[in-house]
Tab-separated table of C-alpha atoms and ligand atoms in Angstrom:
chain	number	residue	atom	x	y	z
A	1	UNK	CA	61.514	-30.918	-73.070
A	2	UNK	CA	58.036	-30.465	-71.741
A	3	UNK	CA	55.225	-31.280	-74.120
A	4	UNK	CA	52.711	-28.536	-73.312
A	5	UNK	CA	51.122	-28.086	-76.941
A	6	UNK	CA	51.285	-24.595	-78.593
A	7	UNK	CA	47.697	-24.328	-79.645
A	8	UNK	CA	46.581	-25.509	-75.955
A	9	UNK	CA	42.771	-24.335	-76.027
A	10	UNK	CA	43.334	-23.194	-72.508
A	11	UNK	CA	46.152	-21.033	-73.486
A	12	UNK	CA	45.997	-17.764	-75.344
A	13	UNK	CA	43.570	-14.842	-74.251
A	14	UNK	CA	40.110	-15.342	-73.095
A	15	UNK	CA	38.085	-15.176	-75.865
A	16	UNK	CA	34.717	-14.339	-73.747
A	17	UNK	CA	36.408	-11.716	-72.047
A	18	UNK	CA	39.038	-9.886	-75.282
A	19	UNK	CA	36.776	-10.385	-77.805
A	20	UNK	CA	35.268	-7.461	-77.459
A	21	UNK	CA	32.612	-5.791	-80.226
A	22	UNK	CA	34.151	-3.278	-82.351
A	23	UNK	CA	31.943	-0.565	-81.130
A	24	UNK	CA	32.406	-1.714	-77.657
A	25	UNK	CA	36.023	-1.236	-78.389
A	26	UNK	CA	35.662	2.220	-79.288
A	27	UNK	CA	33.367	2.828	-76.462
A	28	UNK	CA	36.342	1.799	-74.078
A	29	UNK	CA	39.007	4.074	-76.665
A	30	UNK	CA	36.650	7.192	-76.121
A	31	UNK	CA	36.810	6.999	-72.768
A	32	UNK	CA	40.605	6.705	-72.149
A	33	UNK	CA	40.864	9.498	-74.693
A	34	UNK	CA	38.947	11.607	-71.898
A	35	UNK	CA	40.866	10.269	-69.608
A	36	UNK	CA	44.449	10.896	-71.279
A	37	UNK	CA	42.972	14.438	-71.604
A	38	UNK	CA	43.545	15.322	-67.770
A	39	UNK	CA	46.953	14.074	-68.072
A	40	UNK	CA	50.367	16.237	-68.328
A	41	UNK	CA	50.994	16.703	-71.997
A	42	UNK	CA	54.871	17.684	-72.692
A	43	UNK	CA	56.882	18.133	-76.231
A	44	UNK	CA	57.880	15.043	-77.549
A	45	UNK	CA	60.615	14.122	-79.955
A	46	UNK	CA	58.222	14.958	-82.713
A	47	UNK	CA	56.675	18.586	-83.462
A	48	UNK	CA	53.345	16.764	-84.006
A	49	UNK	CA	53.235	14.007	-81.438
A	50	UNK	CA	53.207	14.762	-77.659
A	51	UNK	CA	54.544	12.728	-74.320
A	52	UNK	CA	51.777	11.958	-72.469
A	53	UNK	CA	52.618	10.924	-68.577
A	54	UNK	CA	51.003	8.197	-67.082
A	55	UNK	CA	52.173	6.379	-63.931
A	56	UNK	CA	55.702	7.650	-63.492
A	57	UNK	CA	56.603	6.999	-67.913
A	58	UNK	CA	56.117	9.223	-71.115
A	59	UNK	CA	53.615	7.937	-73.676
A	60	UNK	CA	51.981	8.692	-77.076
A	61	UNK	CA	48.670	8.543	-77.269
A	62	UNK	CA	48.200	5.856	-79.222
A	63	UNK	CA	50.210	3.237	-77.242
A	64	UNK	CA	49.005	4.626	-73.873
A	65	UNK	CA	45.115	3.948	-75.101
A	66	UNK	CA	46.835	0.772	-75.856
A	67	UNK	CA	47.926	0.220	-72.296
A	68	UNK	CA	45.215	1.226	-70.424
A	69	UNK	CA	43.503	-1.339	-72.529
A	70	UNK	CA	45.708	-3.838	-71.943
A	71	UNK	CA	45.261	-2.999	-67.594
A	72	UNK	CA	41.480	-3.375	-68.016
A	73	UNK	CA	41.157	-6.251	-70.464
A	74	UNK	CA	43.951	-8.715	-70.871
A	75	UNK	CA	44.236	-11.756	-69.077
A	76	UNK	CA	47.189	-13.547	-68.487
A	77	UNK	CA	47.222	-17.076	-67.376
A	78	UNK	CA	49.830	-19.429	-65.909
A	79	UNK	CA	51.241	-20.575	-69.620
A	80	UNK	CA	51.748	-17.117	-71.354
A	81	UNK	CA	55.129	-16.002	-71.684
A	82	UNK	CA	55.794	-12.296	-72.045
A	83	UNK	CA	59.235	-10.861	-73.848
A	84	UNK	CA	59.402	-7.729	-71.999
A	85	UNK	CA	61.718	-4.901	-72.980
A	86	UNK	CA	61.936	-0.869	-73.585
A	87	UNK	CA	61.747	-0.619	-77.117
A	88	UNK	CA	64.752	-1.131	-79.325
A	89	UNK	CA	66.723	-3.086	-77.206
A	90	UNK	CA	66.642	-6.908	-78.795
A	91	UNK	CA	62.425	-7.391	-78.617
A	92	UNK	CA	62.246	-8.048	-82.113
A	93	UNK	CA	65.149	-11.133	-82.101
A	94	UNK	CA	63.760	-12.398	-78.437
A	95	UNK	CA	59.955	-12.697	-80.130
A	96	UNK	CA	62.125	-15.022	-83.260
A	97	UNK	CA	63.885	-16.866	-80.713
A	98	UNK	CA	60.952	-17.520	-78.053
A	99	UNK	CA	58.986	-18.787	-81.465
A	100	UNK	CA	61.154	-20.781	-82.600
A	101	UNK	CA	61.986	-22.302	-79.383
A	102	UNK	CA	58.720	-23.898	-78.340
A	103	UNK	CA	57.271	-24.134	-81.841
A	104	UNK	CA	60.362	-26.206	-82.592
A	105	UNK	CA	58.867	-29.160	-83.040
A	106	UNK	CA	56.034	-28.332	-85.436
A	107	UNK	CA	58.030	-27.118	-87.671
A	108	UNK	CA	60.904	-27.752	-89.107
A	109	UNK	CA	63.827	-24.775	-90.386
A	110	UNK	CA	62.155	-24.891	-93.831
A	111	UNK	CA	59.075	-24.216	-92.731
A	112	UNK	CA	58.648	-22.335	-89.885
A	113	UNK	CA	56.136	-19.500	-89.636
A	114	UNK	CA	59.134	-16.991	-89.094
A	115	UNK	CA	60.336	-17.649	-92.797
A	116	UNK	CA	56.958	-15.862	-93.755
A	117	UNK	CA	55.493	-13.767	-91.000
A	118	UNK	CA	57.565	-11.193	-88.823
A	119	UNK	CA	58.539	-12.074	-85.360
A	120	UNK	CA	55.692	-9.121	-84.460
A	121	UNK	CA	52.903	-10.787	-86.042
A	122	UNK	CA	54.009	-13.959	-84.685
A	123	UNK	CA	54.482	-12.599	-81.001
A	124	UNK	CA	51.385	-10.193	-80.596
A	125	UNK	CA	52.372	-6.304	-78.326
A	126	UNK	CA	49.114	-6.439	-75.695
A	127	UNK	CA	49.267	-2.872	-75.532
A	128	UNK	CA	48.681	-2.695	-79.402
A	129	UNK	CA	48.142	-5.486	-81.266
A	130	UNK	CA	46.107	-6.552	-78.589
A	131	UNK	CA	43.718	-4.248	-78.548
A	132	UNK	CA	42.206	-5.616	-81.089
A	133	UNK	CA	41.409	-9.118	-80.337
A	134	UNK	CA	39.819	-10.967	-82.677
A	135	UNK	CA	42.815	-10.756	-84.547
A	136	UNK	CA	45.026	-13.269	-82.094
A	137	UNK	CA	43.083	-15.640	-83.898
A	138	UNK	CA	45.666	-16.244	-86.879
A	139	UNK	CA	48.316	-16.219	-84.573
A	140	UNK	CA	50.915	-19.513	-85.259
A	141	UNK	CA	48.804	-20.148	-88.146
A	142	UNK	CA	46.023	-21.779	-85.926
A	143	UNK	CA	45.001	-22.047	-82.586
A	144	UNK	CA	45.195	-19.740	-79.297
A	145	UNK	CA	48.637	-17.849	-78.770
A	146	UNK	CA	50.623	-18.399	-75.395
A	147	UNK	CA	53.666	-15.743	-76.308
A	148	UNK	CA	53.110	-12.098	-75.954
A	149	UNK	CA	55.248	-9.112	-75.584
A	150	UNK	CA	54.961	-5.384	-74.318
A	151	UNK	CA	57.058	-2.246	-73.998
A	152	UNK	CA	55.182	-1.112	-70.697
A	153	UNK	CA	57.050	-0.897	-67.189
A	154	UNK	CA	56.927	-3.447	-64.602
A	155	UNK	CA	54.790	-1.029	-62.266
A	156	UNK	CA	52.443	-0.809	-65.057
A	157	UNK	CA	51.484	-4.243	-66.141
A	158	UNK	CA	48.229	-5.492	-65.852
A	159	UNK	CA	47.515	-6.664	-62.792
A	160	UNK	CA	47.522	-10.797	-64.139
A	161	UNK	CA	50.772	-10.525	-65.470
A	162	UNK	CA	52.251	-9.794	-62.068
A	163	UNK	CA	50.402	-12.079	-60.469
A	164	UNK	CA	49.417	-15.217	-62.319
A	165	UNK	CA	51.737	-18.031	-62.253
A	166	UNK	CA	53.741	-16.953	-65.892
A	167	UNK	CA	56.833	-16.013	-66.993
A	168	UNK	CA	58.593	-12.946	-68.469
A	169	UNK	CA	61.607	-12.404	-69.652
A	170	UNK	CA	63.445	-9.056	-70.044
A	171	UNK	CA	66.022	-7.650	-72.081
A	172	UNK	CA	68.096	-4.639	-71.909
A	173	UNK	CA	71.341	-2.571	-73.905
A	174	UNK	CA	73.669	-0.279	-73.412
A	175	UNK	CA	71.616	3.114	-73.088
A	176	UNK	CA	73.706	4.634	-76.025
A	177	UNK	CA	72.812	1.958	-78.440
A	178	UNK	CA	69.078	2.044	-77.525
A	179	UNK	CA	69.034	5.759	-77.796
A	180	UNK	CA	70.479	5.689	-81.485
A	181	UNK	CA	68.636	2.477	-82.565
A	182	UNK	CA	65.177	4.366	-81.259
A	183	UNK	CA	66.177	7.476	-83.087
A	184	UNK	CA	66.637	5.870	-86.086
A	185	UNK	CA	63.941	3.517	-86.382
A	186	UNK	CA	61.435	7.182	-85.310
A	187	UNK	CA	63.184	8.669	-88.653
A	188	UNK	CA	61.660	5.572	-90.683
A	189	UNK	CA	57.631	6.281	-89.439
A	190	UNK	CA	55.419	6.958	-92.162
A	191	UNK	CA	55.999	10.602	-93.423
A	192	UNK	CA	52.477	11.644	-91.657
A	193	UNK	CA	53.909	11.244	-88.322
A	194	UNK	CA	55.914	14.874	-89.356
A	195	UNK	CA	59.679	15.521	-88.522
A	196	UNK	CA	61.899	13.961	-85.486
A	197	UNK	CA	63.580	16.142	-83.284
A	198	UNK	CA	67.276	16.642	-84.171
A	199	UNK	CA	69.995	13.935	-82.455
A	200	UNK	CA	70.902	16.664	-79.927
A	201	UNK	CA	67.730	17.704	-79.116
A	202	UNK	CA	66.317	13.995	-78.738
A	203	UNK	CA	69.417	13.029	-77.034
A	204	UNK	CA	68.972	15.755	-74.558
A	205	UNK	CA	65.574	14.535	-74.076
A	206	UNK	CA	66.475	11.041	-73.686
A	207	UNK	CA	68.898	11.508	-70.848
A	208	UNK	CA	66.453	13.609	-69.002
A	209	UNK	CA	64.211	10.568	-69.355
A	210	UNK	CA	61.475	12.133	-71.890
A	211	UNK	CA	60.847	9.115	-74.152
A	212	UNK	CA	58.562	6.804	-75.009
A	213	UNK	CA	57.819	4.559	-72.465
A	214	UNK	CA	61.009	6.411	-70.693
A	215	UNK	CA	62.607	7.097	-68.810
A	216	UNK	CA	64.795	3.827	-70.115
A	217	UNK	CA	66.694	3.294	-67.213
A	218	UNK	CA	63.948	3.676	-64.615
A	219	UNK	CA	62.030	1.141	-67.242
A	220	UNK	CA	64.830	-1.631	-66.593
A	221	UNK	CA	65.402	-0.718	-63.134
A	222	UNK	CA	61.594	-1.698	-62.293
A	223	UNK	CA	62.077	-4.781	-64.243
A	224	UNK	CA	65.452	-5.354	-62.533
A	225	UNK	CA	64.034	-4.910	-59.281
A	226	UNK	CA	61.110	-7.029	-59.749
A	227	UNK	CA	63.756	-9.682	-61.301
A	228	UNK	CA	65.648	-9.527	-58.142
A	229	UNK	CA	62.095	-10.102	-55.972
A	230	UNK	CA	61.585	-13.324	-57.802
A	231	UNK	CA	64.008	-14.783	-60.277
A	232	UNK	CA	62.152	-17.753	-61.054
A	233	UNK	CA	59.582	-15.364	-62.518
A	234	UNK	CA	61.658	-13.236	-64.664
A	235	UNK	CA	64.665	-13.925	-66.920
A	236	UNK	CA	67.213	-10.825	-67.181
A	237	UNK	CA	69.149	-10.464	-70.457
A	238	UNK	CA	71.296	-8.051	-71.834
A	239	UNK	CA	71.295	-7.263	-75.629
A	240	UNK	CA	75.744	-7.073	-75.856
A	241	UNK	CA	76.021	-10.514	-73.810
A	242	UNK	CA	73.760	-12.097	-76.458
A	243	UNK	CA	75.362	-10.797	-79.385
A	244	UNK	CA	78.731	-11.977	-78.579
A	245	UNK	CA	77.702	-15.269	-77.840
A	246	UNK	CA	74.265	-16.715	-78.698
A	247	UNK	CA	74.335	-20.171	-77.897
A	248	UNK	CA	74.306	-20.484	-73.986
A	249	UNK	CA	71.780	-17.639	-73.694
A	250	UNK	CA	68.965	-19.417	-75.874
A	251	UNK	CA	69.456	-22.572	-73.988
A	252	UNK	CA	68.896	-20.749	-70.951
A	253	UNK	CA	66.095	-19.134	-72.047
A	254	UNK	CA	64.883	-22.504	-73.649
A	255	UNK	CA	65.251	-23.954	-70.074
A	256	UNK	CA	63.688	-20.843	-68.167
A	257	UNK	CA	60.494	-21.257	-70.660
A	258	UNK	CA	59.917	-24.957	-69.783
A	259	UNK	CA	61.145	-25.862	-73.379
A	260	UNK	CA	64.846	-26.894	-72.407
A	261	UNK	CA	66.652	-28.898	-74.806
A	262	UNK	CA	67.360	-32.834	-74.558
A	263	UNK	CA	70.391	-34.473	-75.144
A	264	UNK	CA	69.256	-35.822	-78.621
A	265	UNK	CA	68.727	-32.200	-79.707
A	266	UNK	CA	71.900	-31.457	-77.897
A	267	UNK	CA	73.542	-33.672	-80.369
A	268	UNK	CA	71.586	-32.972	-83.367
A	269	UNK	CA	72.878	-29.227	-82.649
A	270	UNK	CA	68.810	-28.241	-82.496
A	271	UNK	CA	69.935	-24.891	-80.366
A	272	UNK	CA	72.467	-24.065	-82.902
A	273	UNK	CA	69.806	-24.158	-85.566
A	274	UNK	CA	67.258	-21.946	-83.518
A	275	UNK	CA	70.169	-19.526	-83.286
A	276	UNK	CA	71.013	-19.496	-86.636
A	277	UNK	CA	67.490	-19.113	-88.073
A	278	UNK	CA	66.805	-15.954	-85.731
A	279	UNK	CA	70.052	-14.338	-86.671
A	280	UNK	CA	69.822	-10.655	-87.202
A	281	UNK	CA	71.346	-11.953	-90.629
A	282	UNK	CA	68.878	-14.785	-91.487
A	283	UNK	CA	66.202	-12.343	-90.741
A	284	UNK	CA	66.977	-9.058	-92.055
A	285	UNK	CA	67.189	-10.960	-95.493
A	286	UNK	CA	63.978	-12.713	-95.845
A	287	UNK	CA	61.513	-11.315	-98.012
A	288	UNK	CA	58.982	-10.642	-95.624
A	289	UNK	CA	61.733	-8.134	-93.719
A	290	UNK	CA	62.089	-6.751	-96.040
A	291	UNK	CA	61.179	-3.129	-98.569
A	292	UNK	CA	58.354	-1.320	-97.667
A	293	UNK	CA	55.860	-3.898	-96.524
A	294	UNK	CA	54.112	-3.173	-93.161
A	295	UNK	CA	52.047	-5.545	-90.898
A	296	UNK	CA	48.293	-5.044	-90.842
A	297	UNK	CA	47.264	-3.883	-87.602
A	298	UNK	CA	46.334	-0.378	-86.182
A	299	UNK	CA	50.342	0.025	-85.319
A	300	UNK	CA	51.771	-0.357	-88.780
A	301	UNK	CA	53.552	2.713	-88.672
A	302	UNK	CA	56.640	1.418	-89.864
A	303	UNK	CA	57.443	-1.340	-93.109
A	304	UNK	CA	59.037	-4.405	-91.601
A	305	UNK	CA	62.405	-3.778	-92.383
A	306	UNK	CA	62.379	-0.696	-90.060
A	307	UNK	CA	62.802	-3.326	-87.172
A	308	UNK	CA	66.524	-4.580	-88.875
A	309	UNK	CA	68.627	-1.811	-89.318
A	310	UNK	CA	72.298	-2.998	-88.504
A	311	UNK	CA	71.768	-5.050	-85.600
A	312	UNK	CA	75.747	-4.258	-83.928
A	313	UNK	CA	76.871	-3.323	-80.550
A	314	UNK	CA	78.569	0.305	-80.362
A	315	UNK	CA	77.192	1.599	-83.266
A	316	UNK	CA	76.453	4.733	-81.088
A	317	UNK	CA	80.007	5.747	-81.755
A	318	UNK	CA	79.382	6.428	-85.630
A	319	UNK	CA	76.371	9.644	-84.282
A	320	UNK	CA	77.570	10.503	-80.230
A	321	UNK	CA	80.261	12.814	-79.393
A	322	UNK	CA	82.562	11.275	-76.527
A	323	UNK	CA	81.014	14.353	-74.531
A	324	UNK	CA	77.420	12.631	-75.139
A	325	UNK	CA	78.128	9.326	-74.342
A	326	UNK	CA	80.386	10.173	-71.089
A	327	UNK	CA	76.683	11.845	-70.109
A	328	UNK	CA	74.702	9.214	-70.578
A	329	UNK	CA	77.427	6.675	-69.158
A	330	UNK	CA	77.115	8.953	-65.865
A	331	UNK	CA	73.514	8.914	-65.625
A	332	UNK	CA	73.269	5.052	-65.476
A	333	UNK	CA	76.317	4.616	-63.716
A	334	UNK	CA	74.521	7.626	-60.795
A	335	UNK	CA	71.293	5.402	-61.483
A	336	UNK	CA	72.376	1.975	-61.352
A	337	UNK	CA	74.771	2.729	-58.226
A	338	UNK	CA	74.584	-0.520	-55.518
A	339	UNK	CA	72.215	-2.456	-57.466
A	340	UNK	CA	73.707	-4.753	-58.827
A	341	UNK	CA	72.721	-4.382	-62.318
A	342	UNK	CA	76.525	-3.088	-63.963
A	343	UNK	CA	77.615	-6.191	-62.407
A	344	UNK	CA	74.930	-8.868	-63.440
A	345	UNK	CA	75.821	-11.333	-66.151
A	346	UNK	CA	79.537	-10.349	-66.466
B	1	PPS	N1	67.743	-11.092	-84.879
B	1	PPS	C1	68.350	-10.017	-84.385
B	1	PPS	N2	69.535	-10.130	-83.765
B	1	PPS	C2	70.173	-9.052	-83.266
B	1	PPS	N3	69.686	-7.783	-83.362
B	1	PPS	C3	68.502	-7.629	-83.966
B	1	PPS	C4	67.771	-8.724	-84.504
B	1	PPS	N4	66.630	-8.250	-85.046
B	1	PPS	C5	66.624	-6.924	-84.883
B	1	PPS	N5	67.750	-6.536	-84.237
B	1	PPS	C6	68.171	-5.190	-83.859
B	1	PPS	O1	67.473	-4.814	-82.679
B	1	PPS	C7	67.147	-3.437	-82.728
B	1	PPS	C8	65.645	-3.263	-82.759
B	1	PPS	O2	65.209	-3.413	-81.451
B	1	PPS	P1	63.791	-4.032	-81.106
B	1	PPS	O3	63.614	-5.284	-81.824
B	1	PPS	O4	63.729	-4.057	-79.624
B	1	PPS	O5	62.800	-2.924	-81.684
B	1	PPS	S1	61.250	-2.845	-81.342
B	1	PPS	O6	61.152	-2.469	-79.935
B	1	PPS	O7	60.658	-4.128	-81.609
B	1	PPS	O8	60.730	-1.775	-82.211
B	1	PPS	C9	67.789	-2.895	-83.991
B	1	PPS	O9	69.091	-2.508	-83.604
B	1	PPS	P2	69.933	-1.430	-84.422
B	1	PPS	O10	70.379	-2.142	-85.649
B	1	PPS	O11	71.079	-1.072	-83.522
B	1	PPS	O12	69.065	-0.274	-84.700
B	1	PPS	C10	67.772	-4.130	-84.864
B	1	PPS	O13	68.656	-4.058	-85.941
């Protein structure tokens, strides 16, 4: 296992350059409001919140302030590693499991951070949690931060992520799955946020690609592609393979990160305990995960245990109509056509 210490002081964002004054923060917010203003504005799956496009995806307002942000001001460097993924598709259990794997030997299973803090405190969005920098600080307890995650397409990453020397690693699901999980979890936002669209209504919108950060299939397509341009770079996972079995997918990942596992933890079953401790299980039953608690930050729009829900494949079954899901089946299969991507991993 490589020995490249989690609180490296070279690691983590640059200080001089993120942390920014608060009221040079909302300087920079004021002007990608005007900014967001010139953009095409369309009903979104909530009365009271429109999809703002920007760069070929649908955005709210808030995140996309968020992302433009994050293109202007964050810096990645050689050892961050980015969980990349649309949301709802298995970001929450790849932030536990990319924790727990190189903070493994700080901590042991009794007391690691993720017994106490959610995997999205502990693995900081840069289009959100970002934005306000100072506040990487507390990350891991002490020290600078190396893992980050973020919702936004490949094409729209800041420019260091694409080109600096780290890693990402990307994970996908079955389009019918993410579609119910996301309509859920938008059910469970604070009651301010108003009323979601029906499921029909937000399923029609989904498959025509109006989402957040949609459309989802063009979002894993430009990660697929980009995947396919450089592997080394980018680790492709897919939500179903994972669930059905854990084990050879974290030490992969383990490996890809530059925190494989030896033969002593082989044999001390160290990768079975990683699993086990980010189980949708383990997690959706700590106290932390749990009621009506919410993370402070600018984004706490939803109490932890919004990000657990039931945590199954095919769950989609229980709220589509065969007639739905034979639509959206079409669409990727039309989409994904000669890529490669139906194929990869089976
Ligand atoms: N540890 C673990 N293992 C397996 N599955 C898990 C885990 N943690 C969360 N989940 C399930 O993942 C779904 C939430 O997706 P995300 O974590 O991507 O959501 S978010 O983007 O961070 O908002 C959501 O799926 P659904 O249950 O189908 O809604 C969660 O229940």
């Amino acid at each position: 296992m490589e020995s490249e210490p989690l609180t490296d002081t070279t690691g983590g964002p640059n200080q001089d350059e993120t942390k920014t004054e608060s009221s040079e923060f909302e300087k920079n917010q004021e002007r990608y409001k005007a900014l967001i203003s010139t953009f095409t504005h369309e009903k979104g799956w909530r009365q009271k919140e429109a999809y703002i496009e920007y760069g070929g995806s649908w955005w709210t307002q808030f995140v996309l302030e968020g992302c433009l942000h994050a293109q202007e001001f964050f810096k990645a460097r050689p050892n961050h590693f980015f969980v990349c993924s649309y949301p709802k598709t298995g970001t929450t259990w790849l932030k536990a499991l990319t924790f727990a794997i190189v903070n493994r030997s700080r901590f042991d299973h009794s007391s690691s951070p993720l017994l106490r803090r959610t995997p999205h405190e502990l693995v900081p969005y840069i289009e959100f949690d970002v934005s306000s920098f100072p506040q990487v600080d507390v990350l891991n307890d002490k020290g600078n931060n190396n893992l980050f995650s973020t919702h936004i397409p490949h094409e729209l990453l800041p420019v260091s992520v694409v080109t600096s020397r780290c890693k990402l690693v990307y994970i996908w699901r079955d389009p019918k799955d993410t579609f119910i999980s996301l309509w859920t979890f938008l059910n469970k936002a604070r009651a301010e946020l108003g009323p979601v669209n029906n499921l029909e209504e937000s399923f029609d919108m989904f498959c025509r690609g109006l989402s957040w950060y949609g459309p989802y299939l063009h979002h894993v397509l430009g990660y697929w592609k980009a995947y396919q341009e450089n592997p080394d770079k980018i680790l492709f996972l897919k939500y179903e393979f994972m669930s059905a079995d854990s084990l050879p997918y974290v030490k992969k990942l383990a490996e890809f990160m530059g925190f494989g596992f030896t033969e002593e933890e082989e044999e001390k079953g160290v990768a079975e305990k990683v699993v086990k401790l980010c189980s949708f299980e383990m997690l959706k039953n700590l106290e932390v995960n749990k009621g009506e608690k919410e993370r402070e930050n600018r984004a706490a729009l939803y109490s932890n245990s919004a990000f657990f829900r039931k945590g199954k494949v095919g769950d989609w079954s229980n709220y589509l109509t065969p007639e739905m899901a034979a639509r959206i089946d079409g669409i990727m299969d039309q989409k994904f056509k000669d890529t490669g991507l139906l194929e990869h991993g089976q």
